[in-house]
């Protein structure tokens, strides 16, 4: 059974314009949780952002697991009432098995992210 | 291949439905009534593998199936316990157009939609995809052989469910041997011997039948039909002997799905879209076989003044049985049109149209998830009794509440407070936002200091409490109660957005763990953990504790010297274990919520939600000191100014009494009159008496000094009960 | 004929008159009950009840028929206890079978906080005349052997309260018994007669405009459910009411063997068996305010899931139908009864999810108010001006379930 692990990340809240303009190193996932919020993983040190009031914190409050695409889609067909994106890569958020989740789709694999306090509940629902 | 009916094995052919299998064995599932084979009538119901009310015409026969026939008299028993069975799963599909029914009209609609480039899904009951309801979305919910299917239509749902055949209403309609015309054709095709067949109305396809013309008068026979009596156009009755009567009496649309979907993009095609045939008003017989309502009953209730279709339904119960009016509705409408000269529209169609079990519909549901802190495993390892408190799993106690309590009062203890709501606010308008949200003078909080604050709603009632901690002029941290934090977060976000203020908000509740180090030896423990540079009372600082980066808040809920260590949640376990080890010879024991509730009550600290009520103004909870009405504006200010002019009716006050603590919720009496109730109550080990908080009403403008609680006198006293000068907390 | 068919109630319908002493808007339980008590207790019979659809067609015919008085504040415990008592005598008084049946109400607790709440409920109930006791899991199992005390391993039952007076009655029968009782004494009931406006003389309400023409009256009572804010607005009143849907469903009919009413505040559902053998299951109001009568899938799915958790035998029962009513919620979860500050215009509203159980007492008290012009003491605390006067009645005992 897949195990969710805390996802070391940098969480950023800043103006939408500053987030739009920001650049991230190759191999970094920058997930736009909201117009003014990003979850960047792995963490980045001192990101350059054009917002002096940006909140930038180290964060491991989310937990995630990579699943092969077929396995993820089989689970999501049961656990997810909303329509999943078909293009790749793609980011989506919504209730998955009754838990607020974030999904990152790449060719061949999917990253499932949930709040770390709900790891136990989510793993039970994936089983 | 055999299945079991009423304890007897019977053989069946491949492809048989349960009903056909039973008819082959000359068994009628309910003993009688006109069979339709379309899932529309209640005459083929049976209990199948422990599930009652199964329409056997819609279920494929399987080897070993256990069928109990349901007879008209009496209802099936409730199962004593549930039978363990495979968990039903639910799957989700999305498409442009959902077509329900793969008959001629459904196929044509599907072809048309596909030609227009739509992604189409066709659901057909005969293929084991029984649609049970249409909901907002439109969402089509179906039961399939693989579990539940939830189909989300992007564009529309097309109902092509066809029409049901009108059933006969005449004396003797409960005999066996009656079938609809369509059913007669299907039974003959399945090789069932129908004997001598008489066809009333439209004759069946592919069945040799003697056709009779005229109005149906009655069926005759004992259990099994032996003859049908028809009145011809000349008024003369004709009796025709037979083994089976085929009834082609017309159609009414299977349009329940369309009608329940009327507010959404749902339309019907084919026979399902047609108006119902309205049969002639019956003269006698059972109209509603599910509830046993006769024409005579309808006449009676009409004469009593029940004329509305809905009232007739509710008074006779016609249409409220297992077929939900599929059989009786055309007749009841016909009857009311005859008596009242107005054809009333059909009654409301409600889900579910095809019945399914609670276990089936529940597929895919989950309980509300209950979050756990990073220390959850540690608490369980220490044998804690875990409880859902404030929406989280938290340690109620570790088995010895008094030892936990005394560790705080006399030595040192640690408690998991990771569940506290924690939010960062940053931006040029941060101070403006906080001044408008909170009733305190936020501007006077100095950097590196924190202040206890109330959060009020527009009515001036207390929503939550917590801290404001100032980092810089444009950056603050807010804390909220564990249970109130998600609501408080929305509250702050909503106001910030509606005021259009330039702020950034980040909820770091699950980012940070928090451990409260509390007790007179807290400094000794932190010394050992390497934190020697500690903030003053109500101050906060950053520091490293046992190798873990922390924000250290000095405050006190327990009444003893306390430091809250906020730290990255992934380091919680390391920090917790280090503190346990370093404090072992200082008498350190972790404390749970039960001890914490005792400790805070001795200090008179309120818990929002437990001690406060819906209408708790700062004045009522004696927290007026937390409100600065001199400020020009904050949420709740106008309401407080207005209500402050009204006489105060009740207040949250402290009580003490000898003997054991009364229950929380105990009624407070004053001279035999209701005077309020206790909100928090505990026996205080350090004070040797019971201490309480409770709501007390004013009597003639005065709060009584002595009241009766639990039939004992209790004294109203100022809080805190313990350490009134706060020497311990400020030590 | 089935044994549950209505066999006695008889209605007489009339053409609307131009004037009545009292016009009651809304032919639901509270409107009909007020008319009944006006006629039977005060001899006031020049009364018209106006109903836009058929009598009992709104929430009075959609509720889940629980009668109880285990509320959380003295004012409410006393008021609902009066209603419980009136229900007990309603069959004898009206000589109509309302299918009243005492079942006992079990209220389950799954957390320490919920246990404290049930202990407190028993305390305040006992103090003000309602019979409620705290019960242990062992006692709960004795009262209701069908309960899985482990809560499916997820929600163990750790305590609860038991309210022996908890009863049910058939909602339609209650409406009809009261309607007929009023009708027989001269009250007119006009179905399919919608109120489209209020007749005003300055600030005073003097009658109603209806789809059947204007009707003048000395007193107009709004006993409307659902669109009460719209109606009150016609009198220039802004009510602190939000309307939320409340859903419920029934299974097919089974032998009558499930005795109590079982509710869980943590899992937010309740279950009873109707006189006809259906298992009747409901939950808490939908959070989103709406006037919609549409039924929801999520409710049916989630509520079934929760119900099975505690009562596993429900798993294999087949669902017959689900439906929806709407609830007028006041900010403090208590009803609003009495004068409005607008002369000639009274109101009874805010019946949330507790309207059915209050039908007899609500009608009795409103009838006394209308007949005497004086607010009776038991409903004085429930007046509309309590919100302006900061004397709200927050009742946690009414929230939770039904």
PDB file of C-alpha atoms in Angstrom, chain B residues 270-413:
ATOM      1  CA  UNK B 270     -39.801   8.542 -27.212  1.00  0.00           C
ATOM      2  CA  UNK B 271     -42.544   6.981 -25.142  1.00  0.00           C
ATOM      3  CA  UNK B 272     -41.182   8.475 -21.927  1.00  0.00           C
ATOM      4  CA  UNK B 273     -41.994  11.921 -23.329  1.00  0.00           C
ATOM      5  CA  UNK B 274     -45.638  11.156 -24.048  1.00  0.00           C
ATOM      6  CA  UNK B 275     -48.617  12.151 -21.994  1.00  0.00           C
ATOM      7  CA  UNK B 276     -50.011   9.331 -19.921  1.00  0.00           C
ATOM      8  CA  UNK B 277     -52.988   7.396 -21.234  1.00  0.00           C
ATOM      9  CA  UNK B 278     -55.800   7.981 -18.783  1.00  0.00           C
ATOM     10  CA  UNK B 279     -57.718   4.749 -18.398  1.00  0.00           C
ATOM     11  CA  UNK B 280     -61.495   4.817 -17.912  1.00  0.00           C
ATOM     12  CA  UNK B 281     -62.513   5.574 -14.330  1.00  0.00           C
ATOM     13  CA  UNK B 282     -62.717   2.138 -12.713  1.00  0.00           C
ATOM     14  CA  UNK B 283     -65.976   0.923 -11.207  1.00  0.00           C
ATOM     15  CA  UNK B 284     -64.544  -1.562  -8.721  1.00  0.00           C
ATOM     16  CA  UNK B 285     -61.379  -3.324  -7.721  1.00  0.00           C
ATOM     17  CA  UNK B 286     -58.015  -2.575  -6.179  1.00  0.00           C
ATOM     18  CA  UNK B 287     -56.438   0.601  -7.555  1.00  0.00           C
ATOM     19  CA  UNK B 288     -53.249   0.590  -5.490  1.00  0.00           C
ATOM     20  CA  UNK B 289     -51.989  -2.938  -4.887  1.00  0.00           C
ATOM     21  CA  UNK B 290     -49.080  -1.772  -2.693  1.00  0.00           C
ATOM     22  CA  UNK B 291     -51.333  -0.105  -0.117  1.00  0.00           C
ATOM     23  CA  UNK B 292     -54.495  -2.084  -0.849  1.00  0.00           C
ATOM     24  CA  UNK B 293     -56.652   0.883  -1.879  1.00  0.00           C
ATOM     25  CA  UNK B 294     -59.880   0.130  -3.715  1.00  0.00           C
ATOM     26  CA  UNK B 295     -62.227   2.229  -5.828  1.00  0.00           C
ATOM     27  CA  UNK B 296     -64.615   2.112  -2.890  1.00  0.00           C
ATOM     28  CA  UNK B 297     -61.921   3.646  -0.692  1.00  0.00           C
ATOM     29  CA  UNK B 298     -61.423   6.458  -3.189  1.00  0.00           C
ATOM     30  CA  UNK B 299     -65.139   7.111  -3.228  1.00  0.00           C
ATOM     31  CA  UNK B 300     -65.236   7.214   0.548  1.00  0.00           C
ATOM     32  CA  UNK B 301     -62.353   9.654   0.890  1.00  0.00           C
ATOM     33  CA  UNK B 302     -63.759  11.857  -1.886  1.00  0.00           C
ATOM     34  CA  UNK B 303     -67.014  12.115   0.027  1.00  0.00           C
ATOM     35  CA  UNK B 304     -65.076  13.166   3.144  1.00  0.00           C
ATOM     36  CA  UNK B 305     -63.810  16.258   1.349  1.00  0.00           C
ATOM     37  CA  UNK B 306     -60.414  15.010   0.216  1.00  0.00           C
ATOM     38  CA  UNK B 307     -60.234  16.222  -3.387  1.00  0.00           C
ATOM     39  CA  UNK B 308     -56.616  17.197  -4.006  1.00  0.00           C
ATOM     40  CA  UNK B 309     -54.530  14.391  -5.499  1.00  0.00           C
ATOM     41  CA  UNK B 310     -51.894  14.889  -2.787  1.00  0.00           C
ATOM     42  CA  UNK B 311     -54.485  14.723  -0.009  1.00  0.00           C
ATOM     43  CA  UNK B 312     -56.107  11.647  -1.529  1.00  0.00           C
ATOM     44  CA  UNK B 313     -52.690  10.026  -1.725  1.00  0.00           C
ATOM     45  CA  UNK B 314     -51.875  10.887   1.875  1.00  0.00           C
ATOM     46  CA  UNK B 315     -55.308   9.887   3.208  1.00  0.00           C
ATOM     47  CA  UNK B 316     -55.572   6.545   1.406  1.00  0.00           C
ATOM     48  CA  UNK B 317     -51.821   5.919   1.056  1.00  0.00           C
ATOM     49  CA  UNK B 318     -52.378   5.108  -2.624  1.00  0.00           C
ATOM     50  CA  UNK B 319     -49.073   5.635  -4.386  1.00  0.00           C
ATOM     51  CA  UNK B 320     -46.934   5.522  -1.249  1.00  0.00           C
ATOM     52  CA  UNK B 321     -45.982   1.874  -1.471  1.00  0.00           C
ATOM     53  CA  UNK B 322     -43.117   0.128  -3.077  1.00  0.00           C
ATOM     54  CA  UNK B 323     -44.011   0.976  -6.685  1.00  0.00           C
ATOM     55  CA  UNK B 324     -44.478   4.657  -5.802  1.00  0.00           C
ATOM     56  CA  UNK B 325     -47.653   5.072  -7.826  1.00  0.00           C
ATOM     57  CA  UNK B 326     -46.518   3.384 -10.996  1.00  0.00           C
ATOM     58  CA  UNK B 327     -49.628   1.184 -10.999  1.00  0.00           C
ATOM     59  CA  UNK B 328     -52.216   3.427  -9.355  1.00  0.00           C
ATOM     60  CA  UNK B 329     -51.398   6.941 -10.489  1.00  0.00           C
ATOM     61  CA  UNK B 330     -53.216   6.798 -13.862  1.00  0.00           C
ATOM     62  CA  UNK B 331     -56.301   5.399 -12.141  1.00  0.00           C
ATOM     63  CA  UNK B 332     -56.332   7.835  -9.239  1.00  0.00           C
ATOM     64  CA  UNK B 333     -56.001  10.709 -11.704  1.00  0.00           C
ATOM     65  CA  UNK B 334     -58.788   9.206 -13.775  1.00  0.00           C
ATOM     66  CA  UNK B 335     -60.986   8.835 -10.702  1.00  0.00           C
ATOM     67  CA  UNK B 336     -60.413  12.432  -9.564  1.00  0.00           C
ATOM     68  CA  UNK B 337     -60.993  13.751 -13.089  1.00  0.00           C
ATOM     69  CA  UNK B 338     -64.269  11.865 -13.173  1.00  0.00           C
ATOM     70  CA  UNK B 339     -65.467  13.176  -9.801  1.00  0.00           C
ATOM     71  CA  UNK B 340     -64.010  16.656  -9.970  1.00  0.00           C
ATOM     72  CA  UNK B 341     -64.046  17.346 -13.692  1.00  0.00           C
ATOM     73  CA  UNK B 342     -60.368  18.417 -13.593  1.00  0.00           C
ATOM     74  CA  UNK B 343     -57.404  16.263 -14.544  1.00  0.00           C
ATOM     75  CA  UNK B 344     -54.831  16.946 -11.825  1.00  0.00           C
ATOM     76  CA  UNK B 345     -51.123  16.748 -12.635  1.00  0.00           C
ATOM     77  CA  UNK B 346     -49.237  13.699 -11.312  1.00  0.00           C
ATOM     78  CA  UNK B 347     -47.731  13.934  -7.862  1.00  0.00           C
ATOM     79  CA  UNK B 348     -44.075  14.808  -7.424  1.00  0.00           C
ATOM     80  CA  UNK B 349     -41.533  12.281  -8.607  1.00  0.00           C
ATOM     81  CA  UNK B 350     -38.869  11.665  -6.003  1.00  0.00           C
ATOM     82  CA  UNK B 351     -35.705   9.667  -5.956  1.00  0.00           C
ATOM     83  CA  UNK B 352     -35.176   6.792  -5.860  1.00  0.00           C
ATOM     84  CA  UNK B 353     -36.980   5.390  -8.867  1.00  0.00           C
ATOM     85  CA  UNK B 354     -35.444   1.952  -8.735  1.00  0.00           C
ATOM     86  CA  UNK B 355     -34.971   0.821  -5.228  1.00  0.00           C
ATOM     87  CA  UNK B 356     -31.605   0.181  -3.757  1.00  0.00           C
ATOM     88  CA  UNK B 357     -30.255  -0.557  -0.332  1.00  0.00           C
ATOM     89  CA  UNK B 358     -28.674   1.846   2.114  1.00  0.00           C
ATOM     90  CA  UNK B 359     -25.471  -0.113   1.691  1.00  0.00           C
ATOM     91  CA  UNK B 360     -25.536   0.493  -2.046  1.00  0.00           C
ATOM     92  CA  UNK B 361     -26.329   4.200  -1.950  1.00  0.00           C
ATOM     93  CA  UNK B 362     -23.705   4.711   0.770  1.00  0.00           C
ATOM     94  CA  UNK B 363     -20.950   3.548  -1.587  1.00  0.00           C
ATOM     95  CA  UNK B 364     -18.184   6.109  -1.870  1.00  0.00           C
ATOM     96  CA  UNK B 365     -19.127   7.998   1.309  1.00  0.00           C
ATOM     97  CA  UNK B 366     -16.722   8.653   4.144  1.00  0.00           C
ATOM     98  CA  UNK B 367     -16.881   9.966   7.655  1.00  0.00           C
ATOM     99  CA  UNK B 368     -15.593  13.416   8.360  1.00  0.00           C
ATOM    100  CA  UNK B 369     -11.822  12.967   8.545  1.00  0.00           C
ATOM    101  CA  UNK B 370     -10.333  13.732  11.951  1.00  0.00           C
ATOM    102  CA  UNK B 371      -6.855  15.265  11.807  1.00  0.00           C
ATOM    103  CA  UNK B 372      -3.995  14.078  13.965  1.00  0.00           C
ATOM    104  CA  UNK B 373      -1.054  16.094  15.172  1.00  0.00           C
ATOM    105  CA  UNK B 374       2.498  15.014  14.397  1.00  0.00           C
ATOM    106  CA  UNK B 375       2.652  13.673  17.954  1.00  0.00           C
ATOM    107  CA  UNK B 376      -0.346  11.375  17.584  1.00  0.00           C
ATOM    108  CA  UNK B 377       1.830   8.258  17.517  1.00  0.00           C
ATOM    109  CA  UNK B 378       3.725   9.467  20.594  1.00  0.00           C
ATOM    110  CA  UNK B 379       0.523   9.887  22.591  1.00  0.00           C
ATOM    111  CA  UNK B 380      -0.713   6.461  21.608  1.00  0.00           C
ATOM    112  CA  UNK B 381       2.658   4.942  22.432  1.00  0.00           C
ATOM    113  CA  UNK B 382       2.413   6.492  25.914  1.00  0.00           C
ATOM    114  CA  UNK B 383      -0.950   4.830  26.385  1.00  0.00           C
ATOM    115  CA  UNK B 384      -3.041   7.969  26.041  1.00  0.00           C
ATOM    116  CA  UNK B 385      -6.790   7.733  25.794  1.00  0.00           C
ATOM    117  CA  UNK B 386      -7.343   9.556  22.520  1.00  0.00           C
ATOM    118  CA  UNK B 387     -10.483  11.609  22.020  1.00  0.00           C
ATOM    119  CA  UNK B 388     -11.952  13.764  19.297  1.00  0.00           C
ATOM    120  CA  UNK B 389     -11.662  17.217  20.830  1.00  0.00           C
ATOM    121  CA  UNK B 390     -12.165  20.439  18.908  1.00  0.00           C
ATOM    122  CA  UNK B 391     -12.179  18.431  15.690  1.00  0.00           C
ATOM    123  CA  UNK B 392      -8.788  16.752  16.304  1.00  0.00           C
ATOM    124  CA  UNK B 393      -7.607  13.530  17.865  1.00  0.00           C
ATOM    125  CA  UNK B 394      -6.081  14.655  21.146  1.00  0.00           C
ATOM    126  CA  UNK B 395      -4.856  12.895  24.304  1.00  0.00           C
ATOM    127  CA  UNK B 396      -7.606  13.050  26.940  1.00  0.00           C
ATOM    128  CA  UNK B 397      -5.257  11.666  29.554  1.00  0.00           C
ATOM    129  CA  UNK B 398      -2.312   9.302  29.834  1.00  0.00           C
ATOM    130  CA  UNK B 399      -4.009   7.186  32.471  1.00  0.00           C
ATOM    131  CA  UNK B 400      -3.288   9.294  35.557  1.00  0.00           C
ATOM    132  CA  UNK B 401      -4.967  12.659  35.391  1.00  0.00           C
ATOM    133  CA  UNK B 402      -3.977  13.741  38.904  1.00  0.00           C
ATOM    134  CA  UNK B 403      -0.321  12.878  38.362  1.00  0.00           C
ATOM    135  CA  UNK B 404      -0.425  14.881  35.159  1.00  0.00           C
ATOM    136  CA  UNK B 405      -2.033  17.753  37.017  1.00  0.00           C
ATOM    137  CA  UNK B 406       0.518  17.748  39.832  1.00  0.00           C
ATOM    138  CA  UNK B 407       3.391  17.573  37.388  1.00  0.00           C
ATOM    139  CA  UNK B 408       2.237  20.928  36.043  1.00  0.00           C
ATOM    140  CA  UNK B 409       1.608  22.493  39.446  1.00  0.00           C
ATOM    141  CA  UNK B 410       4.722  21.200  41.200  1.00  0.00           C
ATOM    142  CA  UNK B 411       7.307  20.105  38.608  1.00  0.00           C
ATOM    143  CA  UNK B 412       7.169  20.384  34.848  1.00  0.00           C
ATOM    144  CA  UNK B 413       5.010  18.939  32.113  1.00  0.00           C
TER     145      UNK B 413
END
